[in-house]
CSV table of C-alpha atoms in Angstrom, one decimal:
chain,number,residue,atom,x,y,z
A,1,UNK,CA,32.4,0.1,-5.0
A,2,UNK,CA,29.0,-0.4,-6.7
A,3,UNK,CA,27.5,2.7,-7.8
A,4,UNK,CA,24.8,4.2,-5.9
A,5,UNK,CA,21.6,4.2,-6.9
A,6,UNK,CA,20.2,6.1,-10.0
A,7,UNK,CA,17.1,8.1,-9.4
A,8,UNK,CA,16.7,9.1,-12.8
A,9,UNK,CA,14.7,6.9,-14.9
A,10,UNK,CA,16.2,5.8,-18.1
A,11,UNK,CA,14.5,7.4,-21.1
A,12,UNK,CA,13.5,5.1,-23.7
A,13,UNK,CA,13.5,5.8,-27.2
A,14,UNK,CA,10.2,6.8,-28.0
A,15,UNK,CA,10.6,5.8,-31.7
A,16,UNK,CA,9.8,2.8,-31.9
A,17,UNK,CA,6.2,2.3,-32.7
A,18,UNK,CA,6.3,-1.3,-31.3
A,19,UNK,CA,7.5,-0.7,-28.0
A,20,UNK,CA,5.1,2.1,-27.5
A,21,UNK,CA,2.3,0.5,-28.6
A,22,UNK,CA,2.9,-2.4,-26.1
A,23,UNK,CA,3.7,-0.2,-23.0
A,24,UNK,CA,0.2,1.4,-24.5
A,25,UNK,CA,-1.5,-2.4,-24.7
A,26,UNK,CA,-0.2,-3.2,-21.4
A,27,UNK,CA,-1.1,-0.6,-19.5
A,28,UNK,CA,-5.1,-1.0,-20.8
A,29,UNK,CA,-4.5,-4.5,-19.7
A,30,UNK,CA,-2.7,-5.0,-16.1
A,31,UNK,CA,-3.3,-2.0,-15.1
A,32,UNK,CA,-6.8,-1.9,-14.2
A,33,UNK,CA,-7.2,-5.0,-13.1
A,34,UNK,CA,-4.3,-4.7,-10.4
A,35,UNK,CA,-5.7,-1.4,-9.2
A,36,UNK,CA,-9.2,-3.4,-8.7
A,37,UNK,CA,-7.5,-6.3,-7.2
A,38,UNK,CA,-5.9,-3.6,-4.6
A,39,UNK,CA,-9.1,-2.1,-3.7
A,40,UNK,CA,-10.4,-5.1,-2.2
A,41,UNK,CA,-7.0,-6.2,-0.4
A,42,UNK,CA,-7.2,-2.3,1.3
A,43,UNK,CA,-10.5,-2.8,2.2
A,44,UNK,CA,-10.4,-6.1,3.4
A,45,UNK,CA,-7.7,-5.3,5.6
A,46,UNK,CA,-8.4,-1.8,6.4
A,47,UNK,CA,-12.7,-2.2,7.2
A,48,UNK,CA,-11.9,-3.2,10.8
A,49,UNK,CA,-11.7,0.6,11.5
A,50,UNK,CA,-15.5,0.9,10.4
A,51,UNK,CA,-16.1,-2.4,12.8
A,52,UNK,CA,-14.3,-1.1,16.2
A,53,UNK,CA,-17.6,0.4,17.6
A,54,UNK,CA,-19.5,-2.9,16.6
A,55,UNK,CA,-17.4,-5.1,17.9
A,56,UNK,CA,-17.0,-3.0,21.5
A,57,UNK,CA,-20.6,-3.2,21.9
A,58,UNK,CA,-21.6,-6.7,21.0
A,59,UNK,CA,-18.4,-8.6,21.5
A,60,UNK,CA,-16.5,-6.9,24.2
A,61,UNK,CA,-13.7,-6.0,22.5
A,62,UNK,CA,-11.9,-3.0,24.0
A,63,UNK,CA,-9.3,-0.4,22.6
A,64,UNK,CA,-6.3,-2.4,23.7
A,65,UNK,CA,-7.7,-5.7,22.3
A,66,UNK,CA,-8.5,-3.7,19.0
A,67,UNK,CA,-5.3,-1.7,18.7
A,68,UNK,CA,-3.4,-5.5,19.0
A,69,UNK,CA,-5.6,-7.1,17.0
A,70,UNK,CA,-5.2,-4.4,14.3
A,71,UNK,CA,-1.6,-4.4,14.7
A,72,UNK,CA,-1.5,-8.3,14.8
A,73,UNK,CA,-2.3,-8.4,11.1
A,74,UNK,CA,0.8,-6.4,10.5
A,75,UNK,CA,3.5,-8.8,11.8
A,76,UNK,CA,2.2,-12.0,9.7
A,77,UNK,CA,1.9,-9.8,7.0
A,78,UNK,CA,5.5,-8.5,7.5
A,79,UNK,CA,7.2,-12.3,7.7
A,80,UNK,CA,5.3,-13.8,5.3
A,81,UNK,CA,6.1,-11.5,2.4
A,82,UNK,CA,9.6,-12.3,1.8
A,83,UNK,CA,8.5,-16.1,1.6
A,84,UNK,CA,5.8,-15.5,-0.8
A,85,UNK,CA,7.6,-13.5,-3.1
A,86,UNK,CA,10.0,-16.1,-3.6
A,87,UNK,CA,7.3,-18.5,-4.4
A,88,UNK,CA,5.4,-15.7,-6.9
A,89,UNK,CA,9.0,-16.1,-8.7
A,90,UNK,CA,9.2,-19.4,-9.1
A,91,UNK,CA,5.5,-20.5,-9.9
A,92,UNK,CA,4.4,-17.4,-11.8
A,93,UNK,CA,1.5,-14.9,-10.7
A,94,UNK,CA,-1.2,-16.0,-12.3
A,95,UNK,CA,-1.6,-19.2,-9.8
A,96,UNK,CA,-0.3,-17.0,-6.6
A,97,UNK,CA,-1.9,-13.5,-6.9
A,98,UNK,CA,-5.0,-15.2,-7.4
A,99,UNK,CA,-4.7,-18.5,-5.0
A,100,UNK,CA,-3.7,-15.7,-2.1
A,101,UNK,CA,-6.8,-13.2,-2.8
A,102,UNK,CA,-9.4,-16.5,-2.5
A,103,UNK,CA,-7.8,-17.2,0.5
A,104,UNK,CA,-7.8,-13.7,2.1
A,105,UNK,CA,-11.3,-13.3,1.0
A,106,UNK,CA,-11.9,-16.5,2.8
A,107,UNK,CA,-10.7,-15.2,6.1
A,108,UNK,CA,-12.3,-12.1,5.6
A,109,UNK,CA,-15.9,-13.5,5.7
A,110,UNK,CA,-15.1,-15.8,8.6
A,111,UNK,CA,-14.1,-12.6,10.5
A,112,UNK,CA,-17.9,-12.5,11.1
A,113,UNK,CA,-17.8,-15.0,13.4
A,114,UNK,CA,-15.5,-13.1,16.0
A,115,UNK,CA,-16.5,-14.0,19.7
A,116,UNK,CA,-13.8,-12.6,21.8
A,117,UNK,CA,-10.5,-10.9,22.0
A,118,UNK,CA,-8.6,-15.0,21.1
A,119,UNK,CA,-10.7,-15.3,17.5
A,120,UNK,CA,-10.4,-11.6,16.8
A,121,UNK,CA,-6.4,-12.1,17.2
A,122,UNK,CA,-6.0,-15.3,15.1
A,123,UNK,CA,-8.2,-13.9,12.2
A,124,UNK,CA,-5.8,-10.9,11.7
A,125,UNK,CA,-2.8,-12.8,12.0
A,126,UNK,CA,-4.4,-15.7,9.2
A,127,UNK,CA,-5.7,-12.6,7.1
A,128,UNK,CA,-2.1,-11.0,7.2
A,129,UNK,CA,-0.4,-14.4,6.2
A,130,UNK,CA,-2.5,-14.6,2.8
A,131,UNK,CA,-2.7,-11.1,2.4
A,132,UNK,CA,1.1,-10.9,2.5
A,133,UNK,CA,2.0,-11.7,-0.6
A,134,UNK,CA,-0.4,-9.6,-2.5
A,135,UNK,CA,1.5,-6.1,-2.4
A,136,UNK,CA,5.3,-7.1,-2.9
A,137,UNK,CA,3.6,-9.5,-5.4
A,138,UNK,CA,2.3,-7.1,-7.9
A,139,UNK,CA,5.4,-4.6,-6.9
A,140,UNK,CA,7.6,-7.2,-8.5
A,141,UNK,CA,4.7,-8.4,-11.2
A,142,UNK,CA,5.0,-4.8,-12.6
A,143,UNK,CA,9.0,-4.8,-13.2
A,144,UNK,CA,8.3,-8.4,-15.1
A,145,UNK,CA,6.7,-5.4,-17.8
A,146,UNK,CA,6.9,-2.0,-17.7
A,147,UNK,CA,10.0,-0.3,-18.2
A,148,UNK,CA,11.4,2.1,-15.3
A,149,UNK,CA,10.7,5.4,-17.6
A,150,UNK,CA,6.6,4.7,-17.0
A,151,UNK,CA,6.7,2.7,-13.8
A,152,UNK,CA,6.0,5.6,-11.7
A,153,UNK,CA,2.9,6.4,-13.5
A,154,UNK,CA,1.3,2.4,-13.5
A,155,UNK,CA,2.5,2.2,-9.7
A,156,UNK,CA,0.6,5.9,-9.6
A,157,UNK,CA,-2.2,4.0,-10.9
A,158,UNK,CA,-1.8,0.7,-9.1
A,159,UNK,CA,-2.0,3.5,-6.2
A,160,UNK,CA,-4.9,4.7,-7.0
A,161,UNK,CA,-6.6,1.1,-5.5
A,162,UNK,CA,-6.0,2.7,-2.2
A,163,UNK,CA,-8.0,5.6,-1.9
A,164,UNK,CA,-10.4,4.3,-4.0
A,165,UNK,CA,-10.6,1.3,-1.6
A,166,UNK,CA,-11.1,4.2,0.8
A,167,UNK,CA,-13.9,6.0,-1.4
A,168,UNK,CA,-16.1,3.4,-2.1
A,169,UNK,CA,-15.5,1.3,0.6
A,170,UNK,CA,-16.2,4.2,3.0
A,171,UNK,CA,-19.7,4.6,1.8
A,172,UNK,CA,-20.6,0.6,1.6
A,173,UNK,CA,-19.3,-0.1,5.3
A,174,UNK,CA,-21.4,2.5,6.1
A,175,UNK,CA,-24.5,1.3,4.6
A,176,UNK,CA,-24.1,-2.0,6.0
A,177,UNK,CA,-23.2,-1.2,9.5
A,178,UNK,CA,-26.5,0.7,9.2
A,179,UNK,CA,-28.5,-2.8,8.0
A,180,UNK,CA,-30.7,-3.9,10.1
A,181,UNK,CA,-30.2,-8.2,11.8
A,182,UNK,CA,-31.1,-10.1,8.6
A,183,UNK,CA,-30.7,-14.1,8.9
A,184,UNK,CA,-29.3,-14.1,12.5
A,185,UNK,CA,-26.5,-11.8,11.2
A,186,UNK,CA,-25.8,-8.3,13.0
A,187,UNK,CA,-24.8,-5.4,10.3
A,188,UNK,CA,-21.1,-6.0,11.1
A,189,UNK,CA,-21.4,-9.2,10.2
A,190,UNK,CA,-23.1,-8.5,6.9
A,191,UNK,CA,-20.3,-6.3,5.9
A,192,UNK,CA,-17.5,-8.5,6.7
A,193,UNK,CA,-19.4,-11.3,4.4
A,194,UNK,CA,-20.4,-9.1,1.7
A,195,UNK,CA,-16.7,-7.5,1.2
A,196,UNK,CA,-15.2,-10.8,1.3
A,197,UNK,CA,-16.7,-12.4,-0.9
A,198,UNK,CA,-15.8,-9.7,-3.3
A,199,UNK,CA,-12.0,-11.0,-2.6
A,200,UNK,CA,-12.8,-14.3,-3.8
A,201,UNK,CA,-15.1,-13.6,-7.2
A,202,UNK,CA,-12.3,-11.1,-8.3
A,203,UNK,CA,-9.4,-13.6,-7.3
A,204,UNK,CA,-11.1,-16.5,-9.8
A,205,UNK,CA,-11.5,-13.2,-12.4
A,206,UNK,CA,-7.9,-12.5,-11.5
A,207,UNK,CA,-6.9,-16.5,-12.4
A,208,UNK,CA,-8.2,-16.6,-15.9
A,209,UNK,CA,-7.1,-13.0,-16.6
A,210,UNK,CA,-3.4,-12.4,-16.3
A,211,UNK,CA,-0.8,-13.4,-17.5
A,212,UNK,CA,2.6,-14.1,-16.3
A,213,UNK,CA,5.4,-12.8,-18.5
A,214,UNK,CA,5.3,-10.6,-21.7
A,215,UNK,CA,6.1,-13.6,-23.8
A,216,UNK,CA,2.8,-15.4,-22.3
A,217,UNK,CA,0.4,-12.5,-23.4
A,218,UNK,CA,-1.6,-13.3,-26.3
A,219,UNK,CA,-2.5,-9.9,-26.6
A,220,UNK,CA,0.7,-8.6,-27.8
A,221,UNK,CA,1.8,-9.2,-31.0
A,222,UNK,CA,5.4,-10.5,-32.0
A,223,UNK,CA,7.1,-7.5,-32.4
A,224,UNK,CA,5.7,-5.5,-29.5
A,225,UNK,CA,6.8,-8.9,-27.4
A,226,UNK,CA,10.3,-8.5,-28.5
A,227,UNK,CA,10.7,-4.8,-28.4
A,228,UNK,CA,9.0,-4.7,-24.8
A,229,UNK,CA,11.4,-7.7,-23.6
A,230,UNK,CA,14.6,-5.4,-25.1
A,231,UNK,CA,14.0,-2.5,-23.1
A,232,UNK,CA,12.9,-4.4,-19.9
A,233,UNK,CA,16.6,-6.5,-20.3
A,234,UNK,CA,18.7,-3.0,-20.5
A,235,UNK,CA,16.8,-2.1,-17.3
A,236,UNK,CA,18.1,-5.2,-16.1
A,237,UNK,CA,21.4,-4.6,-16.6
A,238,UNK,CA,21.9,-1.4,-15.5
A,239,UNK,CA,20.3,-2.7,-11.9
A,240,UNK,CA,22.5,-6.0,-11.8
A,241,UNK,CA,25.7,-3.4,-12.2
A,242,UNK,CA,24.2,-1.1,-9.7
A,243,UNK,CA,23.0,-2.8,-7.0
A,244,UNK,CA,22.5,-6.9,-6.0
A,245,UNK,CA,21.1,-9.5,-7.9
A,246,UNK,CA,21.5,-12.4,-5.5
A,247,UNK,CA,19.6,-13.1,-2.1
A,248,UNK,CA,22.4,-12.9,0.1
A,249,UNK,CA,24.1,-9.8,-1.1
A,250,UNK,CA,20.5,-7.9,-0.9
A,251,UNK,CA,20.3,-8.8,2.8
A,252,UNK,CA,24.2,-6.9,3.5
A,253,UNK,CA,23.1,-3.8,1.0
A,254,UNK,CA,22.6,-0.7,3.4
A,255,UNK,CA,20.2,0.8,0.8
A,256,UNK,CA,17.9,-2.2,1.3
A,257,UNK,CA,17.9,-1.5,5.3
A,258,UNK,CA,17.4,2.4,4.4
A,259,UNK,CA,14.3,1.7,2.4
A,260,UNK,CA,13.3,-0.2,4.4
A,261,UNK,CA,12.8,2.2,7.5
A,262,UNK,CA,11.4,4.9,5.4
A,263,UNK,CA,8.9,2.5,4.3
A,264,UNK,CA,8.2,1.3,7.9
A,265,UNK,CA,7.8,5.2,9.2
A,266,UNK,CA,5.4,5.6,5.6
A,267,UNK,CA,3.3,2.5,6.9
A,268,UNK,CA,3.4,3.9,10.5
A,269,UNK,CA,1.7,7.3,9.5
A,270,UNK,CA,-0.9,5.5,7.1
A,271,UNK,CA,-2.3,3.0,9.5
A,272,UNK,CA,-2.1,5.8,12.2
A,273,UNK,CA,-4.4,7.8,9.6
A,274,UNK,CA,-6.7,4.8,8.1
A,275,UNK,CA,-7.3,2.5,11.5
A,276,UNK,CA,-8.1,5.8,12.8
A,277,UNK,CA,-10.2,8.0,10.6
A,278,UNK,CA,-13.6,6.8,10.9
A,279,UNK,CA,-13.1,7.5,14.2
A,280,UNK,CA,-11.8,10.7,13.7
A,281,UNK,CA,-14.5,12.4,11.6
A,282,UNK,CA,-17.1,10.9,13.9
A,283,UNK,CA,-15.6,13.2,16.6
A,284,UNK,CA,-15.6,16.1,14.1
A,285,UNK,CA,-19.3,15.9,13.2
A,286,UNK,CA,-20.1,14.8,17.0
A,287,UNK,CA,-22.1,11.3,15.7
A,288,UNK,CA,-21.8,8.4,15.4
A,289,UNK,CA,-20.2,5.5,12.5
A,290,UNK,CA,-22.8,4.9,9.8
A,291,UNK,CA,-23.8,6.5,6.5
A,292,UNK,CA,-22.8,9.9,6.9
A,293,UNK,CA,-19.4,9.7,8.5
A,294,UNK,CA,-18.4,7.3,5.8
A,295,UNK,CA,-19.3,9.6,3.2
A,296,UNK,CA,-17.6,12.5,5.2
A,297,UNK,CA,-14.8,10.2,4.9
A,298,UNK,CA,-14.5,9.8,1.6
A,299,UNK,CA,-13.6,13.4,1.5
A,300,UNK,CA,-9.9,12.5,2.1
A,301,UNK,CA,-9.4,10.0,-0.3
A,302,UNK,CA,-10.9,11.8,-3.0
A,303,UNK,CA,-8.1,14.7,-1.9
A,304,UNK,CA,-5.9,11.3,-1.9
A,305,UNK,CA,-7.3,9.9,-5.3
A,306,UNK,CA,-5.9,13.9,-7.1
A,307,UNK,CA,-3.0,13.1,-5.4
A,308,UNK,CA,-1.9,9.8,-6.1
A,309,UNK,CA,-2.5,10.8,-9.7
A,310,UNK,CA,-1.1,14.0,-10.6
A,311,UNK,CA,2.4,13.3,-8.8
A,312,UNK,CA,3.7,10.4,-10.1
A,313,UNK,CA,3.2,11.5,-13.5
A,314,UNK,CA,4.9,14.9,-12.2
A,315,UNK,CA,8.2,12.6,-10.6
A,316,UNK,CA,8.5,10.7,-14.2
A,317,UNK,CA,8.2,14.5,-16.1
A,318,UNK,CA,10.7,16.3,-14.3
A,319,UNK,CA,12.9,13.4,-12.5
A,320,UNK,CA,12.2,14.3,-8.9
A,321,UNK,CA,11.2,11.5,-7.2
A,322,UNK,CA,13.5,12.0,-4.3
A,323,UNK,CA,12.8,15.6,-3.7
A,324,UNK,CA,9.2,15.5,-4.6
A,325,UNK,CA,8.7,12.5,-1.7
A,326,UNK,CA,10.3,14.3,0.3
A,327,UNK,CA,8.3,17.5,0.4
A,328,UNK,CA,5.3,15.3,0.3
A,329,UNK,CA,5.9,14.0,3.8
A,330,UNK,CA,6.8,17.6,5.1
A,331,UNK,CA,2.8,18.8,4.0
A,332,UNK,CA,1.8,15.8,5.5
A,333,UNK,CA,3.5,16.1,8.3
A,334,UNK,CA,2.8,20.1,8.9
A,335,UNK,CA,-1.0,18.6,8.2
A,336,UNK,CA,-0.9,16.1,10.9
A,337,UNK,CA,0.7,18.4,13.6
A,338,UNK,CA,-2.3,20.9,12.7
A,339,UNK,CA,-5.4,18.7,12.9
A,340,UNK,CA,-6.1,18.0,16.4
A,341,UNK,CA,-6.5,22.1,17.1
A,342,UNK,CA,-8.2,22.9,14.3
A,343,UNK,CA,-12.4,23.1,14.2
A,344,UNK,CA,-14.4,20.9,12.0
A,345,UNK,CA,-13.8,22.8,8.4
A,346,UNK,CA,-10.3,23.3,9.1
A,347,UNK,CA,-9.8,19.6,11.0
A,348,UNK,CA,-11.3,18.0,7.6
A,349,UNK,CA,-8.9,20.3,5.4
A,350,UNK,CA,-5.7,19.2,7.6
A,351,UNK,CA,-6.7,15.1,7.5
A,352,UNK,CA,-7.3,15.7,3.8
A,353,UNK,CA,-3.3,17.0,3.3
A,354,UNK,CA,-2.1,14.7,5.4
A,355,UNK,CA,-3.7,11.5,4.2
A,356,UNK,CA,-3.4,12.2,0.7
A,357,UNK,CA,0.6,12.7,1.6
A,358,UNK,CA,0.7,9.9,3.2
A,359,UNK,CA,-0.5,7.6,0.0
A,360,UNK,CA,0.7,9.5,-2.9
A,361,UNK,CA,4.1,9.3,-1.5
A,362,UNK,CA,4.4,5.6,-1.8
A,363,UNK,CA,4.3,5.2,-5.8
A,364,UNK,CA,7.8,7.3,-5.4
A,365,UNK,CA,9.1,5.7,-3.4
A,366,UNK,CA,9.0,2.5,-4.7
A,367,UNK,CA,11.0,3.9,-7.6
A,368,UNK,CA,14.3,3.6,-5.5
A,369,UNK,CA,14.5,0.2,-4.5
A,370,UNK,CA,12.6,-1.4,-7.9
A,371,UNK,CA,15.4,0.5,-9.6
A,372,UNK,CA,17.9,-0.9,-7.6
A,373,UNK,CA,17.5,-4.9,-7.3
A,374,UNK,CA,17.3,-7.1,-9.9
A,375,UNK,CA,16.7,-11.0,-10.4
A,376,UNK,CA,15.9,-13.3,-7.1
A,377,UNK,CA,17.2,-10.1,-5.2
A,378,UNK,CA,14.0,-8.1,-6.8
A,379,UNK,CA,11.8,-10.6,-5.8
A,380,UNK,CA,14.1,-10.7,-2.2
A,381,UNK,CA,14.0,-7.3,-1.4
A,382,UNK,CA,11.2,-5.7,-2.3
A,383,UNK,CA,9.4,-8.3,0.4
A,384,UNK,CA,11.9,-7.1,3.1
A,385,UNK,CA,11.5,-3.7,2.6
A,386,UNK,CA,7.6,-5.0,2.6
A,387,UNK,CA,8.7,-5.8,6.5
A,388,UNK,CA,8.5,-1.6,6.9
A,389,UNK,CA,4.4,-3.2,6.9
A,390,UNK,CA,4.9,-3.5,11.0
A,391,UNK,CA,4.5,-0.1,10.8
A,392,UNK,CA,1.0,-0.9,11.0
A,393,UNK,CA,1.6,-2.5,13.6
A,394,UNK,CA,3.1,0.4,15.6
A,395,UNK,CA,1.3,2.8,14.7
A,396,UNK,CA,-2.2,1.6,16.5
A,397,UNK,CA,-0.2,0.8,19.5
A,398,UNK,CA,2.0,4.1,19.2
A,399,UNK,CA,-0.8,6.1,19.5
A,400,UNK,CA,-2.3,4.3,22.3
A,401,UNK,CA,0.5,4.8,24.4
A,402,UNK,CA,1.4,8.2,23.6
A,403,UNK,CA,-2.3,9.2,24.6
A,404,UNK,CA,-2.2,7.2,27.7
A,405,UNK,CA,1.0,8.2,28.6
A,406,UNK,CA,0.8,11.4,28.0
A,407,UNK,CA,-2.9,11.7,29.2
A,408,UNK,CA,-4.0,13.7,26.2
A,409,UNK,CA,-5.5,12.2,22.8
A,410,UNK,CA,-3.8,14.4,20.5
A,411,UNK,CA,-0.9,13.0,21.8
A,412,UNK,CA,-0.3,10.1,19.5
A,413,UNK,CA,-1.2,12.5,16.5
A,414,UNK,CA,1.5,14.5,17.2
A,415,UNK,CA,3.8,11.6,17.6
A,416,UNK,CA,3.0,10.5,14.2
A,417,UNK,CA,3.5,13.5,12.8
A,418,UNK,CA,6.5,14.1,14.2
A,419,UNK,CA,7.9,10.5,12.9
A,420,UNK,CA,6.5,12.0,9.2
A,421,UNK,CA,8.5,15.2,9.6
A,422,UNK,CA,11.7,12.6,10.3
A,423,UNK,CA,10.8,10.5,7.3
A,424,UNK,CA,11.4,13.5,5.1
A,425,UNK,CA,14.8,13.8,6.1
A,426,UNK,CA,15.3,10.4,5.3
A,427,UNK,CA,14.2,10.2,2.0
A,428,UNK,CA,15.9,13.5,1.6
A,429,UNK,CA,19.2,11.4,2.0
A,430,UNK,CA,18.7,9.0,-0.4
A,431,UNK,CA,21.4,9.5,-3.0
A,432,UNK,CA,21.4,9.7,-6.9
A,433,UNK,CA,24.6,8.2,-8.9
A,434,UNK,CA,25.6,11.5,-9.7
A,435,UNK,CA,25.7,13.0,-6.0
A,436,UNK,CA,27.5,9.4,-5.2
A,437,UNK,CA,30.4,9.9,-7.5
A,438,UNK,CA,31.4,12.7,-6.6
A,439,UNK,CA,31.8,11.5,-3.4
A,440,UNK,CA,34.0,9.4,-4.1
């Protein structure tokens, strides 16, 4: 029986100047530029929520037809990660990180020429099959070099492109949807144009920038190349004799299915938060989607942004990714059940807690599974569990039929939170190596 998985990250020798100094060199380097690169994927995908009164009001498009269309994004996304990782494998990230964000930014723009409820549809699905291999992409990018004793902290930081996205994108939808017709195009337009063209300036950026392996950077000299390729091929080891290294194997491992449906029920209470917040805090501050309620809802990803940062590096201190996650999504939950009875002051407080738990959970979780595959599994798995993305697709939908079925509209919020409250308990179940010995 292989043994289970290892929570605890291995501790490399901090002795070694070399090594230090690359893990120091390469986090200056990838790091920000990943993080950048994820702002402007989130917002991409995510500025539809700022749109949904727009789009009601000049092209017909009702809550149904937005709650699919949301969703839709989710499942192209979902099937075409596995594929795309494969291919990021083979031909290197350079080319397919940036090739994908052109594209996606692409799509983005053209969503500005929605007419109906049939163009609306086939944008999101296009936008989630070149979006798809961005996120499992750079997952996998970041095991090609940094060891598993800092990952938490770069995917902390890599992380920190989602609230962020959320920040400053919050604001800047805002302004535009307030712009008045300018060229024949209506503010929603402008904004859809304006934040997809971003996509495609920082995918050329992202082109001449990175680099595919440790042995291609020119930045690092010998020795820091060698000592940073040592500790990454220990790390390799230890995952090929703990869990699968090969494709087919990966697809049998009951840890991959487990990750996968916490990461599902992770995706289902962030979309339920993001396609939804805008909306939200206008209902709070009784107005309408513009300026003001995108700076109001900043407020939660700045809560988010503290978050995101401050926990990782706590998991990687004191080894408690597991029970630290898992607490996370309890607050979170809690939050969520809270919010739709609380006033305005209170209301903002609970959204804050519960977004915030919502993203900072997900740099600890991908501890488990990117310390558990190795090889073409890595590449493999990590895109499955990427699937758990359909949880945007349920959660729009989820929350739509709750509300109507139930005939109340807190009724999907409380759905949601009770899903988060469930999640808890499963990452609660995730077992170290030590816990699975004994056991056996």
């Amino acid at each position: 029986m292989r043994p289970a998985l290892n929570l605890q990250p291995v501790v490399l020798s901090t002795s070694d100047p070399a090594l230090s100094r690359a893990i120091s060199r390469t986090v200056r380097r990838l790091a920000p530029c990943l993080m950048l690169m994820y702002v402007v994927s989130f917002l991409d995908r995510s500025n539809i929520g700022f749109a949904k009164q727009a789009l009601e009001r000049s092209e017909g498009i009702s809550e149904s037809v937005y709650a699919l269309g949301a969703g839709l994004f989710f499942i192209s996304y979902s099937l075409c990660g596995f594929p795309s990782n494969l291919i990021l494998h083979k031909v290197g990230a350079k080319k397919w990180l940036a090739l994908l964000m052109v594209g996606w930014g692409m799509v983005s723009m053209a969503t500005m020429f929605v007419s109906g409820a049939t163009s609306f549809y086939l944008l999101r699905l296009l936008l989630g099959v070149l979006e798809a291999g961005f996120f499992p992409g750079a997952i996998l990018y970041l095991t090609y070099w940094f060891p598993n004793s800092i990952r938490g902290r770069v995917l902390g930081l890599f992380y920190l492109g989602v609230p962020l996205a959320l920040i400053l994108g919050g604001p800047l939808s805002g302004l535009l949807l307030e712009v008045r017709p300018w060229f024949g195009l209506q503010s929603w337009q402008w904004m859809f144009l304006v934040e997809g063209f971003m996509a495609v300036v920082l995918g050329l950026f992202a082109f001449w920038y990175l680099d595919n392996r440790p042995s291609n950077a020119l930045w690092l000299s010998a020795e820091e190349k060698q000592a940073l390729a040592k500790a990454l091929a220990l790390e390799e080891q230890e995952r090929r004799s703990a869990g699968p290294a090969k494709l087919l194997p990966m697809f049998r491992d009951l840890r991959v299915m487990h990750f996968l449906l916490i990461y599902a029920l992770i995706q289902i209470s962030t979309y339920g938060a993001v396609f939804y917040l805008p909306a939200e805090i206008s209902a709070l501050l009784h107005k309408p989607v513009g300026i003001e309620v995108g700076l109001v809802s900043a407020i939660p990803w700045i809560c988010t942004l503290v978050a995101v940062y401050l926990l990782p590096r706590a998991a990687d201190k004191f080894h408690k990714h597991r029970q630290l996650a898992s607490l996370t999504l309890v607050i979170s939950g809690c939050a969520s059940f809270a919010f739709p009875t609380a006033g305005p002051r209170l209301g903002l407080v609970a959204l804050s807690f519960a977004v915030a738990g919502f993203i900072a959970v997900q740099p600890l979780f991908w501890m488990f599974p990117t310390g558990y595959l190795a090889d073409r599994a890595a590449a493999g798995g990590i895109a499955v569990i990427g699937m758990g993305n359909l949880g945007g697709f349920l959660a729009p939908n989820l929350k739509v039929w709750a509300d109507e079925y139930f005939g109340s509209q807190r009724a999907g919020l409380y759905l949601l939170a009770g899903l988060t409250i469930l999640n808890a308990g499963l990452i609660a179940l995730v077992k170290n190596r030590r816990t699975a010995k004994s056991a056996t």
